[in-house]
XYZ file of N, CA and C in Angstrom:
354
model
N 18.718 -6.451 -7.915
C 17.648 -7.264 -6.861
C 16.556 -6.395 -6.984
N 15.619 -7.444 -6.482
C 14.460 -6.323 -5.913
C 13.872 -5.923 -4.825
N 13.256 -4.974 -4.929
C 13.751 -4.267 -3.353
C 12.748 -3.395 -3.445
N 11.444 -3.270 -2.076
C 10.847 -2.638 -1.724
C 10.783 -1.432 -0.519
N 10.848 -0.620 -0.171
C 11.088 -0.430 0.715
C 10.413 1.617 1.557
N 9.744 1.158 2.284
C 7.881 1.790 2.429
C 8.868 2.957 3.631
N 8.105 3.893 3.693
C 8.458 5.207 4.564
C 7.235 5.870 4.646
N 6.710 7.420 5.580
C 6.046 7.637 5.713
C 5.203 7.485 6.380
N 5.012 6.513 7.453
C 4.706 6.495 8.543
C 4.042 6.807 9.574
N 3.614 7.095 10.196
C 3.507 8.164 12.102
C 2.307 7.935 12.842
N 2.395 8.611 13.743
C 1.394 9.208 14.790
C 0.704 9.895 14.403
N -0.277 10.337 13.946
C -1.488 11.211 13.679
C -3.144 11.478 14.625
N -3.834 11.918 14.376
C -4.858 12.523 15.343
C -5.616 12.147 13.764
N -6.760 11.364 14.735
C -8.168 11.211 14.339
C -8.709 12.444 13.205
N -8.566 12.689 11.794
C -9.036 13.426 10.927
C -7.964 13.811 10.313
N -6.047 13.645 10.421
C -5.509 13.811 9.616
C -4.859 13.188 8.729
N -3.509 13.482 8.395
C -2.976 13.059 6.486
C -1.971 11.922 6.894
N -1.894 11.272 6.213
C -0.625 11.019 5.748
C -0.153 10.127 4.628
N 1.056 10.633 4.118
C 1.343 10.150 2.721
C 2.570 8.810 2.769
N 2.285 7.852 2.284
C 3.095 7.009 2.678
C 3.711 6.820 1.350
N 5.089 6.509 1.491
C 6.339 6.295 0.048
C 6.508 5.053 0.063
N 6.731 4.270 -1.498
C 7.594 2.848 -1.250
C 8.181 3.138 -2.680
N 9.791 2.900 -2.458
C 10.911 3.498 -3.935
C 10.870 1.522 -3.931
N 10.744 1.453 -5.127
C 10.466 0.322 -5.583
C 11.715 -0.080 -6.989
N 12.586 -1.169 -6.650
C 14.242 -1.364 -7.214
C 13.788 -2.593 -8.132
N 13.698 -2.440 -9.113
C 13.618 -3.565 -9.946
C 11.900 -4.188 -10.263
N 11.099 -3.275 -10.347
C 9.820 -3.803 -10.462
C 8.763 -3.336 -11.665
N 9.868 -2.555 -12.535
C 8.637 -2.110 -13.785
C 7.968 -3.286 -15.007
N 6.634 -2.983 -15.331
C 5.862 -3.839 -15.590
C 5.549 -4.893 -14.173
N 5.164 -4.746 -13.230
C 4.658 -4.897 -12.245
C 3.364 -4.081 -11.798
N 2.886 -4.868 -10.886
C 1.767 -4.149 -10.472
C 2.195 -4.371 -8.986
N 1.613 -3.258 -8.407
C 2.133 -2.614 -7.280
C 0.637 -2.570 -6.424
N 0.844 -2.775 -4.895
C -0.447 -2.233 -4.136
C 0.046 -1.824 -3.321
N -0.755 -1.562 -1.379
C -0.891 -1.499 -0.090
C -1.373 -2.326 -0.178
N -0.938 -2.924 1.411
C -1.906 -3.939 1.893
C -1.623 -3.218 3.610
N -2.390 -3.825 4.615
C -2.005 -3.449 5.603
C -2.339 -4.426 7.018
N -2.130 -4.973 8.143
C -2.320 -5.729 8.507
C -2.078 -5.119 10.348
N -3.558 -5.154 11.348
C -3.060 -4.646 12.777
C -2.845 -5.820 13.539
N -2.584 -5.751 14.713
C -2.388 -6.861 15.581
C -3.415 -7.388 15.920
N -3.515 -9.022 15.596
C -5.046 -9.444 15.778
C -5.984 -9.756 14.657
N -6.411 -9.091 13.760
C -7.009 -8.979 12.434
C -6.080 -9.404 10.856
N -6.855 -10.002 10.099
C -6.285 -10.093 8.929
C -5.729 -9.394 8.263
N -5.253 -10.136 7.344
C -4.462 -9.020 6.504
C -5.648 -8.435 5.534
N -5.604 -6.908 5.292
C -6.473 -6.023 4.043
C -5.850 -5.643 3.241
N -7.165 -5.940 1.500
C -5.673 -5.068 1.161
C -6.276 -3.969 0.621
N -5.820 -2.435 0.349
C -6.450 -1.265 1.087
C -6.331 -1.010 -0.482
N -5.182 -0.728 -0.819
C -5.392 -0.234 -2.442
C -3.846 -0.675 -3.356
N -5.000 -0.835 -5.200
C -4.161 -1.709 -5.598
C -3.731 -0.508 -7.017
N -2.787 -0.473 -7.294
C -2.417 -0.278 -9.608
C -3.128 -1.290 -10.187
N -3.768 -1.668 -11.151
C -3.977 -3.310 -11.913
C -3.054 -2.296 -13.042
N -3.187 -3.390 -14.158
C -2.213 -3.475 -15.473
C -2.303 -2.781 -16.412
N -4.016 -1.968 -16.941
C -4.428 -1.156 -17.216
C -4.085 0.306 -16.171
N -4.050 -0.062 -15.445
C -3.429 1.407 -14.477
C -4.808 2.328 -13.687
N -5.842 1.347 -13.671
C -6.558 1.388 -12.650
C -6.852 1.368 -11.281
N -7.376 1.646 -10.656
C -6.776 2.382 -9.248
C -8.145 0.701 -8.365
N -7.911 0.167 -7.571
C -8.149 -0.759 -6.837
C -8.468 -0.504 -5.521
N -9.615 0.055 -4.955
C -9.704 0.732 -3.524
C -10.386 -0.557 -1.930
N -10.524 -1.168 -0.972
C -11.127 -1.811 -0.523
C -12.502 -0.630 0.393
N -13.316 -1.340 0.495
C -14.266 -0.379 0.682
C -14.266 0.657 1.713
N -13.402 -0.049 2.866
C -13.096 0.531 4.083
C -12.423 1.996 4.247
N -11.563 1.974 2.591
C -10.559 3.345 2.841
C -11.588 4.506 1.340
N -12.316 3.651 0.496
C -12.979 4.451 -0.817
C -13.412 5.998 0.074
N -12.678 7.017 -1.112
C -12.376 8.348 -0.931
C -11.899 9.145 0.189
N -10.921 8.022 1.133
C -10.528 8.407 1.837
C -8.999 8.934 1.664
N -8.626 7.221 0.753
C -7.119 6.846 0.100
C -6.771 7.356 -1.008
N -5.642 7.296 -1.614
C -5.290 7.588 -3.100
C -4.029 6.762 -3.151
N -4.082 6.157 -4.502
C -2.774 5.277 -4.490
C -2.284 6.057 -5.771
N -0.779 6.256 -6.007
C -0.748 7.179 -7.018
C 0.923 6.183 -7.446
N 0.796 6.460 -8.830
C 3.056 6.025 -8.431
C 3.874 6.966 -9.166
N 4.849 7.303 -9.249
C 6.155 7.974 -10.459
C 6.396 7.128 -10.853
N 6.664 7.253 -12.016
C 7.373 5.846 -12.849
C 8.568 6.406 -12.722
N 8.709 7.305 -13.084
C 10.677 8.278 -13.268
C 10.884 8.638 -12.297
N 10.446 8.002 -10.876
C 11.024 7.849 -9.489
C 10.594 6.603 -9.048
N 10.471 5.210 -9.428
C 10.095 4.256 -9.469
C 9.369 4.746 -7.889
N 8.773 4.750 -7.804
C 8.314 5.450 -6.598
C 6.498 4.781 -6.227
N 5.567 4.154 -5.202
C 4.801 4.211 -5.178
C 3.917 5.110 -4.008
N 3.409 5.272 -3.972
C 2.178 6.433 -3.608
C 1.129 6.398 -2.288
N 1.080 6.371 -1.493
C -0.750 6.050 -0.926
C -1.230 7.337 0.052
N -1.673 8.397 -0.475
C -1.945 9.242 0.285
C -3.248 9.240 0.860
N -3.025 9.238 2.591
C -4.379 8.780 3.369
C -4.654 9.967 4.137
N -6.017 10.167 3.724
C -6.819 11.686 4.206
C -8.086 11.425 5.721
N -8.374 11.724 5.884
C -9.374 11.758 6.936
C -9.217 10.375 8.125
N -7.604 10.324 8.294
C -7.936 9.052 9.058
C -8.419 8.796 10.617
N -8.767 7.246 10.196
C -9.966 7.332 11.126
C -8.995 6.338 12.459
N -9.246 6.208 13.805
C -8.606 4.508 14.606
C -8.255 3.548 13.761
N -9.540 2.716 13.149
C -9.372 2.107 12.202
C -8.295 1.438 11.302
N -8.094 2.970 11.159
C -6.467 2.250 10.028
C -5.864 2.329 10.313
N -5.186 2.244 12.006
C -3.973 1.936 12.639
C -3.291 0.890 12.157
N -2.661 0.764 11.652
C -1.925 -0.506 11.102
C -0.444 -0.443 10.357
N 0.093 -2.026 10.526
C 1.232 -1.942 9.612
C 1.050 -1.835 8.335
N 1.348 -0.713 7.268
C 1.224 -0.679 6.109
C 2.558 -1.600 5.130
N 2.220 -2.289 4.036
C 3.168 -3.048 3.908
C 2.915 -2.583 2.124
N 4.310 -2.326 1.119
C 4.223 -2.345 -0.430
C 4.064 -3.751 -0.368
N 3.538 -4.012 -2.116
C 3.670 -5.481 -2.335
C 3.469 -5.098 -4.225
N 4.133 -6.129 -4.423
C 4.608 -5.930 -5.738
C 4.640 -7.449 -6.427
N 4.039 -7.715 -7.771
C 3.924 -9.151 -8.676
C 3.554 -8.974 -9.315
N 2.918 -9.836 -10.680
C 3.117 -10.253 -12.081
C 1.493 -9.987 -11.484
N 0.677 -8.695 -12.431
C -0.435 -8.358 -12.486
C -1.441 -9.717 -12.487
N -1.190 -11.052 -13.148
C -1.820 -11.616 -13.303
C -2.000 -12.630 -11.879
N -1.243 -12.798 -11.277
C -0.965 -13.433 -9.630
C -2.183 -13.252 -8.917
N -3.005 -14.198 -7.744
C -3.821 -13.995 -7.459
C -2.933 -12.676 -6.016
N -3.971 -11.569 -5.844
C -3.338 -10.510 -4.688
C -2.411 -11.412 -3.654
N -3.035 -12.464 -2.943
C -2.698 -13.088 -1.670
C -1.453 -13.758 -2.088
N -1.001 -14.083 -3.062
C 0.060 -14.678 -2.807
C 1.185 -14.168 -4.295
N 1.001 -12.631 -3.574
C 2.046 -11.602 -4.422
C 3.516 -11.966 -3.344
N 4.647 -12.306 -3.947
C 5.907 -12.685 -3.378
C 6.535 -11.383 -2.979
N 5.996 -10.225 -3.663
C 7.827 -9.287 -3.165
C 6.849 -8.347 -1.676
N 7.275 -7.644 -1.029
C 6.443 -7.063 0.276
C 7.907 -6.445 1.004
N 7.794 -4.986 1.434
C 8.727 -4.546 1.619
C 8.511 -4.009 2.832
N 9.360 -4.219 4.169
C 8.927 -4.280 5.605
C 8.356 -3.381 6.641
N 7.586 -2.632 5.768
C 6.307 -2.096 6.672
C 6.585 -1.001 6.938
N 5.882 -0.245 7.542
C 5.363 1.339 8.190
C 4.209 1.907 8.901
N 4.664 1.717 10.095
C 3.521 1.439 11.175
C 2.815 3.634 10.962
N 1.564 3.055 10.658
C 0.528 3.942 11.120
C -0.595 4.039 12.357
N -0.485 4.922 13.115
C -1.447 4.952 14.451
C -1.979 6.108 14.247
N -3.391 5.837 14.987
C -4.382 7.158 14.587
C -5.021 6.930 15.892
N -4.815 8.074 16.766
C -5.487 8.238 17.735
C -6.728 9.041 17.498
N -7.749 8.658 18.145
C -9.101 9.549 18.505
C -8.965 10.495 19.465
């Protein structure tokens, strides 16, 4: 059974750091990534690991966030540094076949809340 379980969210002050984790069951060979959604805002694709293992980031997080994957632990990470209030959102781990449009990816976790105060 395929399952994505996120953890690591919380409340921090601006400039702080958090590391999100996503334990992925049954997703060997899939591409994975993170998106976020804040109330009243559109979903934003934050960071993804591509089929060639390169990483893609939203412009808003470049230089501050780092996506990584520990294959042995079946875990995807998102290291978030120098957090800003605009980073506040529910963060979701997502996965699917690499050749599918990200907007159409079928598998998403339950989300973990990140709140950044100024």
